[in-house]
Amino acid sequence: MSYAGDLTPQDAWAKLEAGAILVDVRTEGEWAHIGIPDTKATENDPLFIQWNLAGGIPNAQFVEQLKQQAPEDSSTELVFLCRSGARSIAAAIAATAAGFTAYNVLEGFEGETDQHGERTVNGWKNRGLPTNLGKH
């Protein structure tokens, strides 16, 4: 594994409560229409940096944007979140290569699909973790 590890949504929340920073790597459209994690009960606001831009185009500026937004204190752990836990793995790998301690949130914000194709099975939102719907 080329990043610090995988966390369940509940373990990710515990890590945030301990001072880690959440990095949501979904798209602007996902933030606006599906919602965002609400981390106001922790000491850090989330960072919003798209891994892919509209149309699935990779964000060539991702690492630079992360370096600009993340704390200068390199001991701060970063917890990466996407829709289902796939893009966040790639982002955690890139962040680790850039010198950050990076974790991936398993299941992502929305989780897996059920038998009807709806994302109701698991994930940050479906496990009842704090969420602001349709905001960023």
XYZ file of C-alpha atoms in Angstrom:
136
model
C 0.000 0.000 0.000
C 1.453 3.337 -1.007
C -0.535 5.463 1.471
C -1.140 5.327 5.226
C -4.186 3.059 5.060
C -7.933 2.645 4.641
C -10.492 3.799 7.204
C -14.152 2.993 7.643
C -16.310 6.128 7.670
C -16.618 5.802 11.461
C -12.835 5.464 11.881
C -12.350 8.434 9.552
C -14.636 10.509 11.790
C -12.591 9.498 14.847
C -9.410 10.502 13.005
C -10.992 13.908 12.193
C -11.962 14.370 15.840
C -8.300 13.716 16.706
C -7.154 16.567 14.422
C -6.881 15.138 10.904
C -8.254 17.121 7.970
C -10.814 15.744 5.528
C -10.086 16.274 1.823
C -13.170 15.782 -0.349
C -11.962 14.997 -3.882
C -15.359 14.716 -5.605
C -16.490 17.178 -8.278
C -18.131 20.556 -7.768
C -21.366 19.047 -9.085
C -21.289 16.290 -6.479
C -20.676 18.811 -3.689
C -23.539 21.002 -4.886
C -26.137 18.344 -5.660
C -25.358 15.427 -3.347
C -23.996 17.203 -0.294
C -20.799 17.505 1.686
C -19.476 16.162 4.972
C -20.158 18.470 7.913
C -17.018 18.615 10.047
C -17.922 21.607 12.238
C -17.826 19.336 15.321
C -14.117 18.764 14.666
C -11.378 21.375 14.879
C -10.799 21.516 11.102
C -12.868 22.497 8.080
C -12.695 20.108 5.125
C -10.712 20.899 2.005
C -12.475 20.647 -1.355
C -10.099 19.753 -4.189
C -11.394 17.943 -7.267
C -9.440 14.863 -8.336
C -11.260 14.949 -11.691
C -12.733 18.040 -13.289
C -16.062 18.144 -15.176
C -16.230 15.447 -17.818
C -13.848 13.176 -15.906
C -10.756 15.132 -16.954
C -7.954 14.604 -14.412
C -7.112 17.695 -12.364
C -3.462 18.286 -13.311
C -3.214 20.866 -10.510
C -4.412 18.523 -7.745
C -1.119 18.190 -5.841
C -0.339 21.904 -6.193
C -3.818 22.821 -4.918
C -3.387 20.397 -2.029
C -0.043 21.965 -1.106
C -1.654 25.418 -1.172
C -4.609 24.450 1.018
C -3.222 21.867 3.436
C -1.547 22.978 6.663
C 2.162 23.652 6.504
C 2.573 21.343 9.493
C 3.491 18.105 7.759
C 2.432 16.066 10.799
C -1.256 16.806 10.122
C -2.909 13.692 8.733
C -5.184 13.963 5.699
C -8.267 11.798 5.166
C -9.403 11.530 1.528
C -13.048 11.025 0.538
C -14.793 10.555 -2.819
C -18.145 9.052 -3.828
C -17.298 5.374 -3.399
C -13.683 5.129 -2.263
C -11.917 4.821 -5.650
C -10.786 8.335 -6.586
C -9.786 8.905 -2.975
C -7.307 6.018 -3.175
C -5.611 7.653 -6.164
C -5.624 11.010 -4.354
C -4.145 9.442 -1.196
C -1.374 7.859 -3.269
C -0.582 11.202 -4.941
C -0.646 13.019 -1.582
C 1.681 10.445 -0.032
C 4.106 10.857 -2.934
C 4.010 14.621 -2.234
C 5.023 14.055 1.406
C 1.664 13.987 3.211
C 0.321 11.298 5.549
C -2.817 10.254 3.688
C -5.691 7.878 4.423
C -8.557 6.701 2.227
C -12.164 6.506 3.421
C -13.624 3.134 2.454
C -17.156 3.271 1.018
C -16.804 6.997 0.190
C -19.500 9.600 0.750
C -22.350 7.711 -0.934
C -21.220 4.082 -0.730
C -22.116 1.078 -2.838
C -25.252 0.647 -4.900
C -28.158 -1.552 -3.832
C -30.048 -3.987 -6.078
C -31.888 -1.033 -7.673
C -28.724 0.938 -8.438
C -29.331 3.422 -5.620
C -26.471 4.367 -3.293
C -28.184 3.370 -0.048
C -25.967 0.541 1.255
C -23.144 2.230 3.125
C -20.785 5.204 2.964
C -20.386 8.396 5.005
C -23.903 9.688 4.358
C -25.725 6.361 4.807
C -23.892 5.597 8.048
C -25.353 8.753 9.598
C -22.194 10.837 9.798
C -22.694 14.630 9.720
C -23.703 15.914 6.290
C -24.835 19.157 4.694
C -26.989 18.318 1.700
C -26.528 20.290 -1.503
C -24.069 22.838 -0.135
C -20.506 23.989 -0.657
